[in-house]
Short mmCIF file of C-alpha atoms in Angstrom, two decimals:
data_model
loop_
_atom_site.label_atom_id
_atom_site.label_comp_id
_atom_site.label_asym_id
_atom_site.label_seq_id
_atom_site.Cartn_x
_atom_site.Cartn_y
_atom_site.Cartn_z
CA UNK A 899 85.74 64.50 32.71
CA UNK A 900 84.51 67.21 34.34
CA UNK A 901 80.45 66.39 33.12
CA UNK A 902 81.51 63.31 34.65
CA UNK A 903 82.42 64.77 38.32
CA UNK A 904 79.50 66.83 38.30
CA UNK A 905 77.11 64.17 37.74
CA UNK A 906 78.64 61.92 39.92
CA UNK A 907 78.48 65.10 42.54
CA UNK A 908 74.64 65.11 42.28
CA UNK A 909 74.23 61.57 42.24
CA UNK A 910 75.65 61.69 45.69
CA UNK A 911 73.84 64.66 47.08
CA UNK A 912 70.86 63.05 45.71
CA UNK A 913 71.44 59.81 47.93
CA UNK A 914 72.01 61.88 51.03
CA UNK A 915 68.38 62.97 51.17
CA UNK A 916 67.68 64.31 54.41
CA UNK A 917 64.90 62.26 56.55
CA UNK A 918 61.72 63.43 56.85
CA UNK A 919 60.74 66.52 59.33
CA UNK A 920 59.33 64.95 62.75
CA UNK A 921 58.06 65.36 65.97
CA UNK A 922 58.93 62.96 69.03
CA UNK A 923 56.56 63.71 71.48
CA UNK A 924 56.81 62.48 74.91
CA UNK A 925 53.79 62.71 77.57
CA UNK A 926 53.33 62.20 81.09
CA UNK A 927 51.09 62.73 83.74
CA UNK A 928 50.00 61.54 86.72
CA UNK A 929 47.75 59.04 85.43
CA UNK A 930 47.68 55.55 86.15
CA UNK A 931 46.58 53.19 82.93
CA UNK A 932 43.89 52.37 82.93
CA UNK A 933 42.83 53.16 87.03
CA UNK A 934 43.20 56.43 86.32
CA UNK A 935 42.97 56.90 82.39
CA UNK A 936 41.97 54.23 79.74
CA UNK A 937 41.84 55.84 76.65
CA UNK A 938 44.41 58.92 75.03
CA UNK A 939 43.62 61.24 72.09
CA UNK A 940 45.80 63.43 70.35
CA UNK A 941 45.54 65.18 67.65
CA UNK A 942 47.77 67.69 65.72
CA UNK A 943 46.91 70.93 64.67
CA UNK A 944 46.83 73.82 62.40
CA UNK A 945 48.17 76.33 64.10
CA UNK A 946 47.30 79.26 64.35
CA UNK A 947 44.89 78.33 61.86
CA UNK A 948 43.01 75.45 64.04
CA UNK A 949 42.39 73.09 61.39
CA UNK A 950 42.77 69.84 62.94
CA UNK A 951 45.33 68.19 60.64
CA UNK A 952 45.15 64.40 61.93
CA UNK A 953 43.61 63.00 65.15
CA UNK A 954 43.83 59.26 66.73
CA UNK A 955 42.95 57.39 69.55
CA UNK A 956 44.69 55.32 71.59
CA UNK A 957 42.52 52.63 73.69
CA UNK A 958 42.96 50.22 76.92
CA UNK A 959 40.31 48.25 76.52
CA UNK A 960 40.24 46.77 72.69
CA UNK A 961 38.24 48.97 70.45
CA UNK A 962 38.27 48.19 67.15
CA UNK A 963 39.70 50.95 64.99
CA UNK A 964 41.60 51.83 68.17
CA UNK A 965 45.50 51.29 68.83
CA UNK A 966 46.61 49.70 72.00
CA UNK A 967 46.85 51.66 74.51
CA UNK A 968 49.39 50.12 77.51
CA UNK A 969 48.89 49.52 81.15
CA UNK A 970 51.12 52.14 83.00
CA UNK A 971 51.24 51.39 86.62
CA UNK A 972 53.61 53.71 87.43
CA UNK A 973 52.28 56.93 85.89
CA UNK A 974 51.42 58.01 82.59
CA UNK A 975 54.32 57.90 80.07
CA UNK A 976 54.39 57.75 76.52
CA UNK A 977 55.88 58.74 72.93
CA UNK A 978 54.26 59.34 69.47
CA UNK A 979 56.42 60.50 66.80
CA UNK A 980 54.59 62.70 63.88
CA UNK A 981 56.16 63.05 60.94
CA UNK A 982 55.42 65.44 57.99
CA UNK A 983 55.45 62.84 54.89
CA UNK A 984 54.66 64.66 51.97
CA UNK A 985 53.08 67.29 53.60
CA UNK A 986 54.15 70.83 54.71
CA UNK A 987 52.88 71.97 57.79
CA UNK A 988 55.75 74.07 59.20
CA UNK A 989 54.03 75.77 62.69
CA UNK A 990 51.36 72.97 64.54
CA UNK A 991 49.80 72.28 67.89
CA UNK A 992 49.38 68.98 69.50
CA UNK A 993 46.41 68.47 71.76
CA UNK A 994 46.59 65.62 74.34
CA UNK A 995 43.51 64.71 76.22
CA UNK A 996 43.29 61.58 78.37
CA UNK A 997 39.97 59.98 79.12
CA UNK A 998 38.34 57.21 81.59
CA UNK A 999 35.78 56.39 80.38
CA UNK A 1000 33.70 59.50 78.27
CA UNK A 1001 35.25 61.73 81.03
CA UNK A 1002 38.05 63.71 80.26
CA UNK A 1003 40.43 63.92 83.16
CA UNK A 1004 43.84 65.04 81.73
CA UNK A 1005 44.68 67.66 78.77
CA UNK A 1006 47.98 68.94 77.59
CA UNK A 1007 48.79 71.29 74.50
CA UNK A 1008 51.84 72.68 73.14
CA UNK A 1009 53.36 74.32 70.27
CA UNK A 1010 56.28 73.02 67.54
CA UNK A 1011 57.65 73.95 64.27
CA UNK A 1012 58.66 71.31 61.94
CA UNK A 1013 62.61 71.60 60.52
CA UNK A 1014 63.80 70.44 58.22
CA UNK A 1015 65.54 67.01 58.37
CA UNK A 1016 65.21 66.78 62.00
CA UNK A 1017 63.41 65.47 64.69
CA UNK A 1018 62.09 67.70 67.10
CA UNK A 1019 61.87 66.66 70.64
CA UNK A 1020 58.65 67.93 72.55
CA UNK A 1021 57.59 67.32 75.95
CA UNK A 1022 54.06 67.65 77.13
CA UNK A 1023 52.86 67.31 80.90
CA UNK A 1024 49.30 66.15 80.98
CA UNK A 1025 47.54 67.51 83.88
CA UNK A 1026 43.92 67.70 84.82
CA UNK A 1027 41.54 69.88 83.62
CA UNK A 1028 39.83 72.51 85.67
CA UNK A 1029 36.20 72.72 84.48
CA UNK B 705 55.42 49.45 54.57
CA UNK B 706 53.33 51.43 52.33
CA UNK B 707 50.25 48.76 52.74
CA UNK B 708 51.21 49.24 56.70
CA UNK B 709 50.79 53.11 56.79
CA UNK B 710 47.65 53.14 54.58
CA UNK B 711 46.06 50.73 56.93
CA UNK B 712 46.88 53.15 59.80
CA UNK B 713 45.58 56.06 57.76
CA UNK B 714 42.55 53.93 57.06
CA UNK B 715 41.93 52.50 60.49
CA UNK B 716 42.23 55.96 62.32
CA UNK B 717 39.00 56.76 63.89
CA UNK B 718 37.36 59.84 62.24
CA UNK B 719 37.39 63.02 64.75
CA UNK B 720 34.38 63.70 65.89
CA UNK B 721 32.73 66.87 65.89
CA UNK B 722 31.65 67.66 68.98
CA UNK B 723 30.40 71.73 68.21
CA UNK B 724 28.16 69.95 65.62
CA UNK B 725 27.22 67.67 68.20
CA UNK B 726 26.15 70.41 70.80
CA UNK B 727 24.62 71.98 68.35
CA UNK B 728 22.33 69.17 67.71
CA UNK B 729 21.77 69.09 71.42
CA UNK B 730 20.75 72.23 71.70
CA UNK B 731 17.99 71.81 69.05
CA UNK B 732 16.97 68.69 70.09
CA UNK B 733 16.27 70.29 73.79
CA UNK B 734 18.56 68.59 75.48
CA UNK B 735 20.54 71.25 77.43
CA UNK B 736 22.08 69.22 80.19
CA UNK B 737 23.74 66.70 77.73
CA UNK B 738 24.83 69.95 75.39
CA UNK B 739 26.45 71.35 78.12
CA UNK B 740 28.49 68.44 78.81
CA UNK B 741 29.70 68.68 75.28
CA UNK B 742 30.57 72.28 75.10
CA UNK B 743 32.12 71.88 78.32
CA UNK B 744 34.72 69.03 77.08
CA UNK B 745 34.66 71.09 73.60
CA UNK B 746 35.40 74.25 75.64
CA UNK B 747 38.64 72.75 77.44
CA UNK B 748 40.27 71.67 73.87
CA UNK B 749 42.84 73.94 72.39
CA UNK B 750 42.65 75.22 68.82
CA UNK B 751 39.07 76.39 68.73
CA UNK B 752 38.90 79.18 66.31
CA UNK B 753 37.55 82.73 67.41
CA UNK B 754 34.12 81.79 65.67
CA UNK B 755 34.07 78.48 67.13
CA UNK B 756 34.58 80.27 70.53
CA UNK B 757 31.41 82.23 69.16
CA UNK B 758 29.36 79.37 68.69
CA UNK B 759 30.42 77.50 71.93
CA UNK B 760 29.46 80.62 73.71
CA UNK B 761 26.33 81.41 72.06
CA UNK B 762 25.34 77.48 72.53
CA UNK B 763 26.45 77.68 76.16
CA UNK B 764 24.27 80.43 77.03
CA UNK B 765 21.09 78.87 74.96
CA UNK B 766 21.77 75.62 77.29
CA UNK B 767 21.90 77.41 80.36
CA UNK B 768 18.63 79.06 79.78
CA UNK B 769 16.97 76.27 78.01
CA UNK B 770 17.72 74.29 81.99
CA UNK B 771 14.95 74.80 84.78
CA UNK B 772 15.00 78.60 85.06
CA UNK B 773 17.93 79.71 88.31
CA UNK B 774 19.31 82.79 88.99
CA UNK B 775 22.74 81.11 88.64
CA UNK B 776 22.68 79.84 85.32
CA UNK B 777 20.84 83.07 83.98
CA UNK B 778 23.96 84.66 85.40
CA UNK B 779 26.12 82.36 83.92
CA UNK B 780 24.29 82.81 80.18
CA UNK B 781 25.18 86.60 80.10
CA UNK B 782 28.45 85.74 81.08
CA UNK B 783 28.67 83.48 77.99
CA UNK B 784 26.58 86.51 76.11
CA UNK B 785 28.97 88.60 77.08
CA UNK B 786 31.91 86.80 76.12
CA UNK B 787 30.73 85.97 73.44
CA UNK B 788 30.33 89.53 71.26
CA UNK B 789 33.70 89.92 72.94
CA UNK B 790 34.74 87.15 70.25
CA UNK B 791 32.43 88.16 67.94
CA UNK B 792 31.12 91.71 68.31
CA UNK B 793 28.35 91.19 65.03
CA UNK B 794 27.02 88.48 67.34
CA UNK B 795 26.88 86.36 64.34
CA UNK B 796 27.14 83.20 65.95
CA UNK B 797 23.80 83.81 67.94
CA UNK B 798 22.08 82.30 64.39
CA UNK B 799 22.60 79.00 66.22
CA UNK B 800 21.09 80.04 69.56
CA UNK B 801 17.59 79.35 70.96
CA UNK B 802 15.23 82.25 70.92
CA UNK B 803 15.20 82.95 74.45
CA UNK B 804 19.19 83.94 74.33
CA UNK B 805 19.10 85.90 71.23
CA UNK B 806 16.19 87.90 73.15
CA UNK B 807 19.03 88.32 76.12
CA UNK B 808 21.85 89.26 74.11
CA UNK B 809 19.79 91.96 72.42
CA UNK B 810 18.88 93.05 75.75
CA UNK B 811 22.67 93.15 76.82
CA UNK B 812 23.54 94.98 73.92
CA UNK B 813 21.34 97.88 75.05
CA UNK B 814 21.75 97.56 78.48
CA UNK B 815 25.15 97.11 79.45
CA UNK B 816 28.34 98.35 78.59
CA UNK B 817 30.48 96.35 76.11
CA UNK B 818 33.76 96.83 74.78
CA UNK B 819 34.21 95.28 71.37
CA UNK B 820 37.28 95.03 69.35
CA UNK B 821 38.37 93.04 66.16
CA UNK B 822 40.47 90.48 67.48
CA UNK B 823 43.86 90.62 65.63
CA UNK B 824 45.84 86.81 65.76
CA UNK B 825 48.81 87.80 63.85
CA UNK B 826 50.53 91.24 63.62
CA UNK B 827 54.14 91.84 61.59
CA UNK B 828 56.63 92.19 64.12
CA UNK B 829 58.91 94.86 64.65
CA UNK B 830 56.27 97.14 63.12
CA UNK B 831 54.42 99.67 65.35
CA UNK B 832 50.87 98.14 66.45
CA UNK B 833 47.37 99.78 66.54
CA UNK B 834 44.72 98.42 68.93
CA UNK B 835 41.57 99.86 68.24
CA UNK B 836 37.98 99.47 70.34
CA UNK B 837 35.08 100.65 70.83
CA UNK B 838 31.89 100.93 72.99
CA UNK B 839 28.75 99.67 72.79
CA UNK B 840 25.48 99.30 74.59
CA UNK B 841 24.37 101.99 77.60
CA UNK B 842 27.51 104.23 78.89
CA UNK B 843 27.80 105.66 82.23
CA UNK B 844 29.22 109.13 82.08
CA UNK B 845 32.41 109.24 80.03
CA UNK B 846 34.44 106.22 80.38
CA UNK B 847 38.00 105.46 79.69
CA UNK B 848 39.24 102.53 78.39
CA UNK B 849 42.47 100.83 78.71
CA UNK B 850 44.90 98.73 77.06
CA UNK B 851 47.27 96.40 79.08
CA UNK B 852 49.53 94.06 77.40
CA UNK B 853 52.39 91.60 77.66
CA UNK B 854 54.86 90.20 75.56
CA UNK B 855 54.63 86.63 77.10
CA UNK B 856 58.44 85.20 78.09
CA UNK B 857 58.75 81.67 78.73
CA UNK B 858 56.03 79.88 81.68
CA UNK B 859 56.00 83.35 83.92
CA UNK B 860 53.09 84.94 85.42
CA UNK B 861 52.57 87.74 82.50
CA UNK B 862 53.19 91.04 84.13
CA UNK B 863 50.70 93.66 82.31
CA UNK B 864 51.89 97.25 81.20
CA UNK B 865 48.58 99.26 81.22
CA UNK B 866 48.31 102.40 79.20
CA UNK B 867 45.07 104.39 78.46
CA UNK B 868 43.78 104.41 74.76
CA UNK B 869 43.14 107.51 73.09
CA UNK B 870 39.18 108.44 72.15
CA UNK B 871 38.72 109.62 68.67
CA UNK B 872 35.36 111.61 69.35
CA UNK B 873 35.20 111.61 65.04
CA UNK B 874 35.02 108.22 64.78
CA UNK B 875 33.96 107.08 68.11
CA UNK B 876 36.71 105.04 68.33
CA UNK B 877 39.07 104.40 71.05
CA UNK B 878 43.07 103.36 70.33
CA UNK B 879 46.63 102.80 71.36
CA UNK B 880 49.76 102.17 69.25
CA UNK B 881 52.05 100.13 70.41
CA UNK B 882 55.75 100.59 69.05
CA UNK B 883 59.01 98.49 68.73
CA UNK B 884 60.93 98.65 71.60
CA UNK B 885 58.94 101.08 73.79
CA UNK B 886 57.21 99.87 76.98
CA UNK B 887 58.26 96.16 76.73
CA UNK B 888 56.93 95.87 72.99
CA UNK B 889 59.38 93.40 71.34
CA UNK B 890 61.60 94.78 68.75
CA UNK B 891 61.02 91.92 66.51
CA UNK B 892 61.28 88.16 66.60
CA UNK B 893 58.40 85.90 67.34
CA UNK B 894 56.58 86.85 69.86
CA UNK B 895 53.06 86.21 71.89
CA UNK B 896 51.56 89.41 72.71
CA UNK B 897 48.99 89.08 75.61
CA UNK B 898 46.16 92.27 75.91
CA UNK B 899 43.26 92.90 77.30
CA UNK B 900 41.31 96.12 77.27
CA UNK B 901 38.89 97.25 80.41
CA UNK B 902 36.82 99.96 80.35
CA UNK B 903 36.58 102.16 83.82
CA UNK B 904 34.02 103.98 84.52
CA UNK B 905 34.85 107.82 86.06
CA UNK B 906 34.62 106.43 89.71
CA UNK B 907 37.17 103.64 88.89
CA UNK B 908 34.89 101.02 88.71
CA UNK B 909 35.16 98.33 85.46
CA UNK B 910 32.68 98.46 83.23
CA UNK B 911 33.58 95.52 80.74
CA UNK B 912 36.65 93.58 79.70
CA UNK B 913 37.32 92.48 76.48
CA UNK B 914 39.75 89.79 77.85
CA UNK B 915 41.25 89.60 81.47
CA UNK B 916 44.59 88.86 82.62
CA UNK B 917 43.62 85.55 83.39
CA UNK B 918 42.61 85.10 80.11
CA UNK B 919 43.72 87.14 77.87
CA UNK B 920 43.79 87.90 74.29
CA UNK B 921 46.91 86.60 72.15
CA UNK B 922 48.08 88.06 69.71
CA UNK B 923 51.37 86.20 67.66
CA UNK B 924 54.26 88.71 66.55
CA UNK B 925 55.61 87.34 63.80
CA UNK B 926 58.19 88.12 60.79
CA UNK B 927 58.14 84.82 59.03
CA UNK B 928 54.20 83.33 59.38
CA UNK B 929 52.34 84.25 55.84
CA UNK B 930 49.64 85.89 57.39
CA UNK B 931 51.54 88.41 58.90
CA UNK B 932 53.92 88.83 56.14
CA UNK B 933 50.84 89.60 53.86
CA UNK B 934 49.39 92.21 56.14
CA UNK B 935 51.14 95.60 55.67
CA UNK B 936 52.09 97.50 59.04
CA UNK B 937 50.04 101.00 59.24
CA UNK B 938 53.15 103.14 59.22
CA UNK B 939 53.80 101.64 55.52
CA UNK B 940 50.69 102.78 53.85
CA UNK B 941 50.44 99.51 52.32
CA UNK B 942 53.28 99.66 50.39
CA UNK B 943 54.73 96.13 50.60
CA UNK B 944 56.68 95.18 53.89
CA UNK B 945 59.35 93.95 51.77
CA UNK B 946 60.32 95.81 48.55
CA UNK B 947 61.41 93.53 46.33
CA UNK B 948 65.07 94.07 45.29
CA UNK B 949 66.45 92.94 42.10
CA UNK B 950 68.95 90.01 42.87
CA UNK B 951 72.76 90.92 42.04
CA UNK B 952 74.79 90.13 39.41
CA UNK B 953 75.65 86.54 39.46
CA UNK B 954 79.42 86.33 39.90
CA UNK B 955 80.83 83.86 36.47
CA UNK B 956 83.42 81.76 37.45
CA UNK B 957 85.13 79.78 34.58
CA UNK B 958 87.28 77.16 36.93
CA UNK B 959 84.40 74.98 37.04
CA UNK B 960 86.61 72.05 38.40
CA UNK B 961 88.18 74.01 41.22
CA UNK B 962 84.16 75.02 42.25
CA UNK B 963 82.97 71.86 42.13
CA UNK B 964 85.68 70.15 43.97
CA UNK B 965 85.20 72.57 47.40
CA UNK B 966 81.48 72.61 47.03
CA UNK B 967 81.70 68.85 46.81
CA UNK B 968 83.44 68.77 50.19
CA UNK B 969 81.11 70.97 51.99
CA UNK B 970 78.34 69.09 50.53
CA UNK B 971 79.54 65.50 51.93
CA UNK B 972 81.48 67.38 55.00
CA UNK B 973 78.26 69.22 56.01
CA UNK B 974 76.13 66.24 55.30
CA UNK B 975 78.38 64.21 57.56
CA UNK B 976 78.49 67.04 60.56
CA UNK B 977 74.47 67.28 60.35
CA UNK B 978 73.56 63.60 60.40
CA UNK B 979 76.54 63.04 63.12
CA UNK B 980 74.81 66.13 65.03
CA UNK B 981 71.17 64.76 65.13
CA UNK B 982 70.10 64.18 68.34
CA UNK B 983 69.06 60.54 69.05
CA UNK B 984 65.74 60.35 69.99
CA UNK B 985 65.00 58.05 72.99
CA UNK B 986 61.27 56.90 73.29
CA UNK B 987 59.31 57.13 76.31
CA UNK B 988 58.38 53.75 78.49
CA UNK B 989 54.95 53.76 76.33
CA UNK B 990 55.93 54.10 72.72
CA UNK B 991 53.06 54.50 70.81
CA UNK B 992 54.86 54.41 67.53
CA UNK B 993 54.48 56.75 64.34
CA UNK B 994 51.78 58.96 63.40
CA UNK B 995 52.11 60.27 59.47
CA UNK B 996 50.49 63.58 58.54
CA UNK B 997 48.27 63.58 55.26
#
């Protein structure tokens, strides 16, 4: 009997596995898409290490190998979520870089820590550059 | 689903690297188009200290590989200079052209350059030695100073400057900084901003080995591994953490009773955390889901 409420105990812990550790990120800038910007990278980062853990591009114009990126008349605004599936990168950086064209006219950066069974919520402004 | 994410993994466009591409730039002679490159390489976050090296050792070659100016010499021993700041061996000038390697030895000798090792990560709560030193031509005896931060929020760092003490022995110059004194945190995480100028005896700045602008950062931490593995001076590298031996664990025999109340904070806590999450709401442009490898 009480084998029996133990195992039935774990079987129901074990069902209640927590979600996987994320990251919503929401941009924005003062970019119009695509007059101003037609193309966004981001990429995540080891940090402090710098390894860059996975990068991708986000494209107006159709590119193939590119995901679509939308027209955004009334500024730039957008979300990615990351998440950490089956990998265990606790402290990262996300880079943002918006570019028209091969010129890059808006970067953003900023810090996280994945937890545990959450999402994290992380807002980036995307500003431009000053070379 | 699977099938779904693998075909995003797969479809992802490979990051390019653009150091390796400036690099080729630079060796193929074309200075104007490395420079370009560098620039937009230069801007990106997450460049390591010997990238930083490279990009300055590259950026200098450039600038004096371009139609010879007084402006971009200028703006190569900038780079020079900045660049044994990051990397005081000068290691990274094995990828620059001739004609900068012959400037940066000629910097070396003739100007005054304060070097230090770079420390990333430091234990916090731990006191904190900054250590420098000079190199290159000295005029009379200069002191050098540390100023530092401990960075709070988005606000302007405000800089407490203290002078570092010269160690005639070793020819060394250093400054300990100590929990809790001067605006050093006590412990926590923590971004530590210094920079350390050396002032000639009429007051006038020799070098900087960062600037306030742009200064050096340095994380405090008690929970990253690499500062957990890298034992505070004060400790004589005993470990940070002595291992203790774990108690006795308490034997209970009402295993029924146990697993009853642990079974309710189990499904209660379970209940409060998923209730708790926070619902994320997407921005206009949702880009959708990006899985790390």
């Amino acid at each position: 009997m009480k084998r029996a409420a133990v195992i039935s105990l774990l079987a129901l812990c074990a069902a209640c596995k927590q979600q996987d550790p994320a990251v919503l990120i929401d941009m924005s800038g003062p970019f119009l898409v695509p007059a101003n910007a037609d193309k966004l990278h981001l990429e995540v980062v080891e940090w402090p290490g710098g390894n860059i853990i996975r990068g991708k591009d986000w494209c107006y114009n159709a590119v193939a190998g590119c995901d679509v990126l939308p027209a955004m008349p009334q500024g730039f605004s957008a979300s990615v979520t990351i998440v950490e599936s089956g990998s265990a990168h606790q402290h990262v950086k996300i880079n943002v870089e918006l570019m028209l064209g091969s010129t890059v006219v808006g970067l953003g950066s900023a810090t996280t820590d994945f937890l545990p069974g959450q999402t994290v919520i992380l807002l980036i402004p995307v500003t431009r550059p000053t070379f | 689903m699977v099938a779904v994410l693998l075909s995003l993994l797969l479809c992802a466009p490979a990051e390019p690297d653009r150091l390796a591409n400036a690099r080729s730039l630079v060796a193929a002679g074309k200075y104007a188009d490395a420079l370009v490159d560098l620039q937009a390489v230069s801007q990106m976050y997450g460049n390591t200290p010997r990238e930083q090296a490279e990009l300055f050792a590259l950026r200098a070659s450039a600038l004096l590989g371009l139609p010879g100016s007084a402006e971009h010499r200028l703006d190569a021993v900038e780079a020079l200079m900045q660049m044994y700041h990051v990397d005081p061996d000068g290691t990274a000038l094995a990828h620059a052209t001739d004609e900068a390697k012959a400037l940066a030895q000629h910097l070396r000798t003739q100007r005054t350059l304060v070097l230090t090792d770079r420390i990333v990560t430091a234990r916090s709560g731990r006191p904190l030695r900054i250590r420098a030193h000079l190199a290159g031509v000295r005029i009379g005896e200069p002191q050098l100073f540390l100023d530092y931060s401990a960075q709070h929020g988005g606000e302007e760092p405000e800089y407490v400057r203290i002078p570092m003490e010269h160690l005639p022995a070793a020819d060394v110059y250093e400054a300990w900084l100590r929990p809790g004194v001067g605006g050093v945190p006590g412990g926590g995480e923590h971004l530590l901003l210094y920079y350390i100028e050396a002032v000639d005896p009429g007051g006038i700045v020799l070098d900087s080995n960062g600037t306030a602008r742009d200064p050096i950062r340095l994380t405090l931490s008690d929970t990253l591994p690499e500062a957990a593995g890298i034992a505070a001076l004060d400790e004589g590298g005993r470990p940070a953490h002595p291992v203790l031996p774990p108690p006795p664990r308490p034997w209970y025999k009402r295993w029924g009773v146990l697993g009853t109340v642990a079974g309710v904070i189990v499904i209660g806590g379970t209940i409060a955390l998923i209730l708790s999450q926070p619902k994320p709401q997407p921005g206009q442009g949702n880009l959708g889901r990006l899985d790390l490898p």
